[in-house]
PDB file of C-alpha atoms in Angstrom:
ATOM      1  CA  MET A   5      21.738 -11.846 -34.003  1.00 47.00           C
ATOM      2  CA  ALA A   6      19.015 -11.457 -36.614  1.00 46.00           C
ATOM      3  CA  GLU A   7      15.273 -10.886 -36.332  1.00 49.00           C
ATOM      4  CA  ARG A   8      12.289 -11.853 -38.511  1.00 50.00           C
ATOM      5  CA  ASN A   9       8.735 -10.607 -37.861  1.00 49.00           C
ATOM      6  CA  GLY A  10       9.939  -8.966 -34.723  1.00 52.00           C
ATOM      7  CA  LYS A  11      11.364 -12.254 -33.300  1.00 53.00           C
ATOM      8  CA  ILE A  12      14.897 -13.354 -32.680  1.00 54.00           C
ATOM      9  CA  LEU A  13      16.176 -15.874 -35.148  1.00 61.00           C
ATOM     10  CA  VAL A  14      17.655 -18.703 -33.103  1.00 76.00           C
ATOM     11  CA  LYS A  15      19.506 -20.979 -35.581  1.00 78.00           C
ATOM     12  CA  SER A  16      18.348 -24.553 -36.111  1.00 83.00           C
ATOM     13  CA  SER A  17      19.480 -27.309 -38.385  1.00 83.00           C
ATOM     14  CA  ILE A  18      15.883 -28.664 -38.561  1.00 83.00           C
ATOM     15  CA  LYS A  19      13.714 -27.386 -41.464  1.00 84.00           C
ATOM     16  CA  ASP A  20      10.367 -28.376 -40.087  1.00 81.00           C
ATOM     17  CA  GLU A  21       9.118 -25.236 -38.320  1.00 86.00           C
ATOM     18  CA  GLY A  22       6.244 -27.019 -36.639  1.00 88.00           C
ATOM     19  CA  LEU A  23       8.655 -29.494 -35.090  1.00 90.00           C
ATOM     20  CA  ILE A  24      11.003 -26.729 -34.131  1.00 88.00           C
ATOM     21  CA  GLU A  25       8.209 -24.936 -32.234  1.00 87.00           C
ATOM     22  CA  ILE A  26       7.297 -28.122 -30.367  1.00 91.00           C
ATOM     23  CA  ARG A  27      10.852 -29.012 -29.401  1.00 91.00           C
ATOM     24  CA  ARG A  28      11.771 -25.511 -28.326  1.00 89.00           C
ATOM     25  CA  ARG A  29       8.728 -25.386 -26.149  1.00 89.00           C
ATOM     26  CA  GLN A  30       9.940 -28.574 -24.458  1.00 92.00           C
ATOM     27  CA  ILE A  31      13.431 -27.029 -24.122  1.00 91.00           C
ATOM     28  CA  VAL A  32      12.079 -23.904 -22.453  1.00 90.00           C
ATOM     29  CA  GLU A  33       9.841 -25.908 -20.062  1.00 89.00           C
ATOM     30  CA  GLY A  34      12.785 -28.147 -19.017  1.00 90.00           C
ATOM     31  CA  ALA A  35      15.238 -25.309 -18.759  1.00 89.00           C
ATOM     32  CA  MET A  36      12.911 -23.135 -16.677  1.00 88.00           C
ATOM     33  CA  LYS A  37      12.683 -25.933 -13.997  1.00 88.00           C
ATOM     34  CA  LEU A  38      16.422 -26.283 -14.097  1.00 89.00           C
ATOM     35  CA  PHE A  39      17.121 -22.558 -13.902  1.00 87.00           C
ATOM     36  CA  LYS A  40      14.751 -22.327 -10.955  1.00 85.00           C
ATOM     37  CA  GLU A  41      16.592 -25.081  -9.079  1.00 87.00           C
ATOM     38  CA  LYS A  42      20.202 -24.266 -10.029  1.00 87.00           C
ATOM     39  CA  GLY A  43      20.269 -20.775 -11.488  1.00 84.00           C
ATOM     40  CA  PHE A  44      21.103 -19.894 -15.041  1.00 84.00           C
ATOM     41  CA  HIS A  45      24.816 -19.819 -14.696  1.00 84.00           C
ATOM     42  CA  ARG A  46      25.181 -23.132 -12.896  1.00 88.00           C
ATOM     43  CA  ALA A  47      22.983 -25.039 -15.343  1.00 90.00           C
ATOM     44  CA  THR A  48      24.742 -26.654 -18.333  1.00 92.00           C
ATOM     45  CA  THR A  49      23.500 -27.408 -21.796  1.00 91.00           C
ATOM     46  CA  ARG A  50      23.838 -31.063 -21.039  1.00 93.00           C
ATOM     47  CA  GLU A  51      21.578 -30.724 -18.070  1.00 94.00           C
ATOM     48  CA  ILE A  52      19.060 -28.643 -20.162  1.00 93.00           C
ATOM     49  CA  ALA A  53      19.005 -31.413 -22.726  1.00 93.00           C
ATOM     50  CA  LYS A  54      18.327 -33.967 -20.017  1.00 93.00           C
ATOM     51  CA  ALA A  55      15.567 -31.818 -18.427  1.00 92.00           C
ATOM     52  CA  ALA A  56      13.936 -31.527 -21.903  1.00 92.00           C
ATOM     53  CA  GLY A  57      14.237 -35.279 -22.512  1.00 93.00           C
ATOM     54  CA  PHE A  58      16.836 -34.959 -25.326  1.00 90.00           C
ATOM     55  CA  SER A  59      20.344 -36.037 -26.034  1.00 93.00           C
ATOM     56  CA  ILE A  60      22.896 -33.172 -26.101  1.00 93.00           C
ATOM     57  CA  GLY A  61      23.174 -33.760 -29.891  1.00 93.00           C
ATOM     58  CA  THR A  62      19.415 -33.307 -30.387  1.00 92.00           C
ATOM     59  CA  LEU A  63      19.421 -30.231 -28.284  1.00 91.00           C
ATOM     60  CA  TYR A  64      22.041 -28.592 -30.508  1.00 91.00           C
ATOM     61  CA  GLU A  65      19.772 -29.186 -33.504  1.00 91.00           C
ATOM     62  CA  TYR A  66      17.396 -26.592 -32.030  1.00 90.00           C
ATOM     63  CA  ILE A  67      19.623 -24.176 -30.176  1.00 88.00           C
ATOM     64  CA  ARG A  68      23.277 -23.201 -30.339  1.00 87.00           C
ATOM     65  CA  THR A  69      23.960 -21.715 -26.848  1.00 85.00           C
ATOM     66  CA  LYS A  70      22.476 -21.619 -23.422  1.00 84.00           C
ATOM     67  CA  GLU A  71      21.730 -17.908 -24.068  1.00 83.00           C
ATOM     68  CA  ASP A  72      19.394 -19.007 -26.924  1.00 86.00           C
ATOM     69  CA  VAL A  73      17.095 -20.428 -24.272  1.00 85.00           C
ATOM     70  CA  LEU A  74      16.732 -16.949 -22.760  1.00 82.00           C
ATOM     71  CA  TYR A  75      15.873 -15.563 -26.179  1.00 81.00           C
ATOM     72  CA  LEU A  76      13.126 -18.169 -26.523  1.00 85.00           C
ATOM     73  CA  VAL A  77      11.842 -17.444 -22.914  1.00 82.00           C
ATOM     74  CA  CYS A  78      11.783 -13.690 -23.912  1.00 80.00           C
ATOM     75  CA  ASP A  79       9.817 -14.269 -27.075  1.00 81.00           C
ATOM     76  CA  ASN A  80       7.382 -16.614 -25.342  1.00 83.00           C
ATOM     77  CA  ILE A  81       6.669 -14.041 -22.655  1.00 84.00           C
ATOM     78  CA  TYR A  82       5.822 -11.268 -25.125  1.00 83.00           C
ATOM     79  CA  HIS A  83       3.994 -13.632 -27.418  1.00 84.00           C
ATOM     80  CA  GLN A  84       1.765 -14.616 -24.532  1.00 85.00           C
ATOM     81  CA  VAL A  85       1.151 -11.005 -23.533  1.00 85.00           C
ATOM     82  CA  ILE A  86       0.133 -10.021 -27.031  1.00 84.00           C
ATOM     83  CA  GLN A  87      -2.039 -13.154 -27.470  1.00 85.00           C
ATOM     84  CA  ARG A  88      -3.759 -12.521 -24.093  1.00 83.00           C
ATOM     85  CA  LEU A  89      -4.510  -8.903 -24.890  1.00 81.00           C
ATOM     86  CA  SER A  90      -5.181  -9.161 -28.624  1.00 77.00           C
ATOM     87  CA  HIS A  91      -8.931  -9.699 -28.196  1.00 74.00           C
ATOM     88  CA  ILE A  92      -9.216  -6.382 -26.314  1.00 74.00           C
ATOM     89  CA  SER A  93     -10.116  -3.613 -28.803  1.00 64.00           C
ATOM     90  CA  ALA A  94      -8.611  -0.242 -28.078  1.00 67.00           C
ATOM     91  CA  SER A  95     -11.364   1.421 -30.102  1.00 71.00           C
ATOM     92  CA  SER A  96     -14.077   1.868 -27.447  1.00 80.00           C
ATOM     93  CA  GLY A  97     -11.885   3.692 -25.017  1.00 88.00           C
ATOM     94  CA  THR A  98     -13.741   2.690 -21.901  1.00 91.00           C
ATOM     95  CA  ILE A  99     -12.342   2.396 -18.324  1.00 92.00           C
ATOM     96  CA  GLU A 100     -13.861  -1.148 -18.216  1.00 92.00           C
ATOM     97  CA  GLU A 101     -11.759  -2.117 -21.129  1.00 91.00           C
ATOM     98  CA  LEU A 102      -8.627  -0.771 -19.454  1.00 93.00           C
ATOM     99  CA  LYS A 103      -9.499  -2.751 -16.286  1.00 94.00           C
ATOM    100  CA  GLU A 104      -9.961  -5.927 -18.369  1.00 92.00           C
ATOM    101  CA  ALA A 105      -6.507  -5.437 -20.004  1.00 93.00           C
ATOM    102  CA  ILE A 106      -4.858  -4.948 -16.656  1.00 95.00           C
ATOM    103  CA  GLY A 107      -6.619  -8.013 -15.208  1.00 95.00           C
ATOM    104  CA  GLN A 108      -5.602 -10.206 -18.136  1.00 93.00           C
ATOM    105  CA  TYR A 109      -2.028  -9.035 -17.955  1.00 94.00           C
ATOM    106  CA  PHE A 110      -1.769  -9.655 -14.215  1.00 96.00           C
ATOM    107  CA  ILE A 111      -3.273 -13.093 -14.455  1.00 95.00           C
ATOM    108  CA  LEU A 112      -0.748 -13.959 -17.224  1.00 92.00           C
ATOM    109  CA  ILE A 113       2.119 -12.827 -15.047  1.00 94.00           C
ATOM    110  CA  ASP A 114       0.816 -14.973 -12.205  1.00 96.00           C
ATOM    111  CA  SER A 115       0.991 -18.037 -14.547  1.00 93.00           C
ATOM    112  CA  MET A 116       4.530 -17.146 -15.736  1.00 90.00           C
ATOM    113  CA  VAL A 117       6.214 -15.980 -12.484  1.00 91.00           C
ATOM    114  CA  ASP A 118       9.369 -18.095 -13.068  1.00 88.00           C
ATOM    115  CA  GLU A 119       9.728 -16.962 -16.657  1.00 86.00           C
ATOM    116  CA  PHE A 120       9.482 -13.303 -15.806  1.00 88.00           C
ATOM    117  CA  THR A 121      11.775 -13.537 -12.840  1.00 88.00           C
ATOM    118  CA  ILE A 122      14.559 -15.445 -14.659  1.00 85.00           C
ATOM    119  CA  MET A 123      14.272 -13.330 -17.779  1.00 82.00           C
ATOM    120  CA  TYR A 124      14.880 -10.062 -15.875  1.00 82.00           C
ATOM    121  CA  GLN A 125      17.447 -11.481 -13.512  1.00 82.00           C
ATOM    122  CA  GLU A 126      19.560 -12.768 -16.411  1.00 81.00           C
ATOM    123  CA  THR A 127      19.077 -10.059 -19.016  1.00 81.00           C
ATOM    124  CA  LYS A 128      22.198  -8.265 -17.772  1.00 80.00           C
ATOM    125  CA  THR A 129      24.228 -11.414 -18.710  1.00 75.00           C
ATOM    126  CA  LEU A 130      23.218 -11.212 -22.370  1.00 77.00           C
ATOM    127  CA  PRO A 131      25.261  -9.471 -25.056  1.00 78.00           C
ATOM    128  CA  LYS A 132      24.382  -5.835 -25.593  1.00 83.00           C
ATOM    129  CA  GLU A 133      22.503  -6.559 -28.840  1.00 79.00           C
ATOM    130  CA  ALA A 134      20.406  -9.119 -27.113  1.00 76.00           C
ATOM    131  CA  GLN A 135      19.757  -6.758 -24.158  1.00 82.00           C
ATOM    132  CA  SER A 136      18.476  -4.189 -26.590  1.00 84.00           C
ATOM    133  CA  TYR A 137      16.082  -6.832 -28.062  1.00 81.00           C
ATOM    134  CA  VAL A 138      14.643  -7.509 -24.607  1.00 83.00           C
ATOM    135  CA  LEU A 139      14.246  -3.810 -23.867  1.00 86.00           C
ATOM    136  CA  LYS A 140      12.558  -3.320 -27.223  1.00 87.00           C
ATOM    137  CA  LYS A 141      10.035  -6.067 -26.483  1.00 85.00           C
ATOM    138  CA  GLU A 142       9.514  -4.460 -23.038  1.00 88.00           C
ATOM    139  CA  LEU A 143       8.579  -1.182 -24.779  1.00 91.00           C
ATOM    140  CA  GLU A 144       6.295  -2.989 -27.183  1.00 89.00           C
ATOM    141  CA  MET A 145       4.404  -4.387 -24.171  1.00 89.00           C
ATOM    142  CA  VAL A 146       4.140  -0.863 -22.710  1.00 93.00           C
ATOM    143  CA  SER A 147       2.772   0.339 -26.074  1.00 92.00           C
ATOM    144  CA  ILE A 148      -0.219  -2.041 -25.832  1.00 91.00           C
ATOM    145  CA  PHE A 149      -1.316  -0.242 -22.723  1.00 94.00           C
ATOM    146  CA  GLU A 150      -0.502   3.103 -24.232  1.00 94.00           C
ATOM    147  CA  LYS A 151      -2.996   2.428 -27.071  1.00 92.00           C
ATOM    148  CA  ILE A 152      -5.749   1.431 -24.639  1.00 93.00           C
ATOM    149  CA  LEU A 153      -5.043   4.563 -22.483  1.00 94.00           C
ATOM    150  CA  LYS A 154      -4.975   6.873 -25.495  1.00 94.00           C
ATOM    151  CA  ALA A 155      -8.348   5.479 -26.629  1.00 93.00           C
ATOM    152  CA  CYS A 156      -9.678   6.369 -23.128  1.00 93.00           C
ATOM    153  CA  VAL A 157      -8.349   9.924 -23.640  1.00 93.00           C
ATOM    154  CA  GLN A 158      -9.946  10.162 -27.041  1.00 92.00           C
ATOM    155  CA  SER A 159     -13.288   8.967 -25.806  1.00 92.00           C
ATOM    156  CA  GLY A 160     -13.130  11.514 -22.941  1.00 92.00           C
ATOM    157  CA  SER A 161     -12.904   8.846 -20.223  1.00 91.00           C
ATOM    158  CA  LEU A 162      -9.477  10.157 -19.237  1.00 92.00           C
ATOM    159  CA  LYS A 163      -7.968  13.605 -19.374  1.00 91.00           C
ATOM    160  CA  VAL A 164      -4.153  13.256 -19.405  1.00 92.00           C
ATOM    161  CA  THR A 165      -1.284  14.257 -21.638  1.00 93.00           C
ATOM    162  CA  ASP A 166       0.650  11.854 -23.883  1.00 94.00           C
ATOM    163  CA  LYS A 167       3.525  12.005 -21.441  1.00 94.00           C
ATOM    164  CA  GLU A 168       1.266  10.994 -18.610  1.00 93.00           C
ATOM    165  CA  VAL A 169      -0.192   8.193 -20.754  1.00 95.00           C
ATOM    166  CA  PHE A 170       3.367   6.806 -21.259  1.00 95.00           C
ATOM    167  CA  LEU A 171       4.026   7.009 -17.533  1.00 94.00           C
ATOM    168  CA  ALA A 172       0.689   5.286 -16.655  1.00 95.00           C
ATOM    169  CA  ALA A 173       1.381   2.549 -19.224  1.00 95.00           C
ATOM    170  CA  ASN A 174       4.842   1.899 -17.687  1.00 95.00           C
ATOM    171  CA  HIS A 175       3.307   1.894 -14.205  1.00 95.00           C
ATOM    172  CA  ILE A 176       0.863  -0.852 -15.237  1.00 95.00           C
ATOM    173  CA  VAL A 177       3.580  -2.973 -16.729  1.00 94.00           C
ATOM    174  CA  VAL A 178       5.942  -2.630 -13.745  1.00 95.00           C
ATOM    175  CA  GLN A 179       3.240  -3.216 -11.151  1.00 96.00           C
ATOM    176  CA  GLY A 180       2.278  -6.402 -12.957  1.00 95.00           C
ATOM    177  CA  GLN A 181       5.792  -7.545 -12.954  1.00 94.00           C
ATOM    178  CA  ALA A 182       6.115  -6.710  -9.255  1.00 95.00           C
ATOM    179  CA  TRP A 183       3.831  -9.642  -8.591  1.00 96.00           C
ATOM    180  CA  ALA A 184       6.498 -11.945 -10.122  1.00 94.00           C
ATOM    181  CA  PHE A 185       9.415 -10.351  -8.354  1.00 93.00           C
ATOM    182  CA  ARG A 186       7.701  -9.838  -4.905  1.00 94.00           C
ATOM    183  CA  LYS A 187       5.210 -12.687  -4.892  1.00 94.00           C
ATOM    184  CA  TRP A 188       7.122 -14.267  -2.015  1.00 93.00           C
ATOM    185  CA  ALA A 189       5.998 -11.396   0.219  1.00 96.00           C
ATOM    186  CA  LEU A 190       2.782 -10.271  -1.542  1.00 96.00           C
ATOM    187  CA  HIS A 191       1.046 -13.604  -1.570  1.00 94.00           C
ATOM    188  CA  LYS A 192       0.949 -13.530   2.284  1.00 95.00           C
ATOM    189  CA  HIS A 193      -1.486 -10.628   2.046  1.00 97.00           C
ATOM    190  CA  PHE A 194      -3.120 -10.846  -1.358  1.00 97.00           C
ATOM    191  CA  THR A 195      -4.435 -13.344  -3.832  1.00 97.00           C
ATOM    192  CA  ILE A 196      -3.707 -12.436  -7.491  1.00 97.00           C
ATOM    193  CA  LYS A 197      -7.331 -11.287  -7.745  1.00 96.00           C
ATOM    194  CA  GLU A 198      -7.026  -9.008  -4.670  1.00 97.00           C
ATOM    195  CA  TYR A 199      -3.697  -7.665  -5.903  1.00 97.00           C
ATOM    196  CA  THR A 200      -5.146  -6.876  -9.301  1.00 97.00           C
ATOM    197  CA  ILE A 201      -8.150  -5.078  -7.853  1.00 97.00           C
ATOM    198  CA  ALA A 202      -5.882  -3.075  -5.427  1.00 96.00           C
ATOM    199  CA  GLN A 203      -3.334  -2.081  -8.077  1.00 96.00           C
ATOM    200  CA  THR A 204      -6.038  -1.220 -10.627  1.00 96.00           C
ATOM    201  CA  LYS A 205      -7.788   0.963  -8.103  1.00 94.00           C
ATOM    202  CA  MET A 206      -4.507   2.720  -7.214  1.00 93.00           C
ATOM    203  CA  CYS A 207      -3.552   3.201 -10.763  1.00 91.00           C
ATOM    204  CA  LEU A 208      -6.887   4.584 -11.903  1.00 91.00           C
ATOM    205  CA  SER A 209      -7.104   6.810  -8.795  1.00 89.00           C
ATOM    206  CA  GLY A 210      -3.807   8.363  -9.700  1.00 83.00           C
ATOM    207  CA  ILE A 211      -4.782   8.927 -13.271  1.00 83.00           C
ATOM    208  CA  LEU A 212      -8.301  10.192 -12.679  1.00 74.00           C
ATOM    209  CA  HIS A 213      -7.253  12.579  -9.910  1.00 64.00           C
ATOM    210  CA  PHE A 214      -4.122  13.900 -11.644  1.00 59.00           C
ATOM    211  CA  LYS A 215      -3.800  17.676 -11.474  1.00 49.00           C
ATOM    212  CA  GLU A 216      -1.321  19.925 -13.104  1.00 48.00           C
TER     213      GLU A 216
END
């Protein structure tokens, strides 16, 4: 498995990168519906091709294995997170900026519940090298919140250690993902807006009132 620009290189016999992106988006969309209905292991590449509107031959022009679809789902998740949070500057170091980042991240997860759930359910089935790639991307997502939290520390908005910043960043990422994994129970009591407000309040309360 090779990487380029931080992304997995899924082999394709097509040279047109624009077309590859379009077709792979169709493959991911079709596969996600299928995985949700049947599960990853029960779904076949032929069924994925049909769900995407392709022949099996056309499918193999863009991916080589069923696991390739999981790689594409993984990359799409982290691309969306980075894109959603890229407009938030970590330079001002305000609590409002941190709140905005948390809100944007939680909204994104709500729009990608199936992708997050399937990705983490099936990561254990991937080869070790691929698992390492997923975990690396996970830490890159945590680092986005680390940068924002560190900016808050530098501005004086927060007073915590680097170790506590890392813990808080992980907490934010995990609580966002909890909406995907536990939405079946949480949505009976919270809208995504209410959940975001509650989790943000709990997170900030823990950080602001931390004592040695």
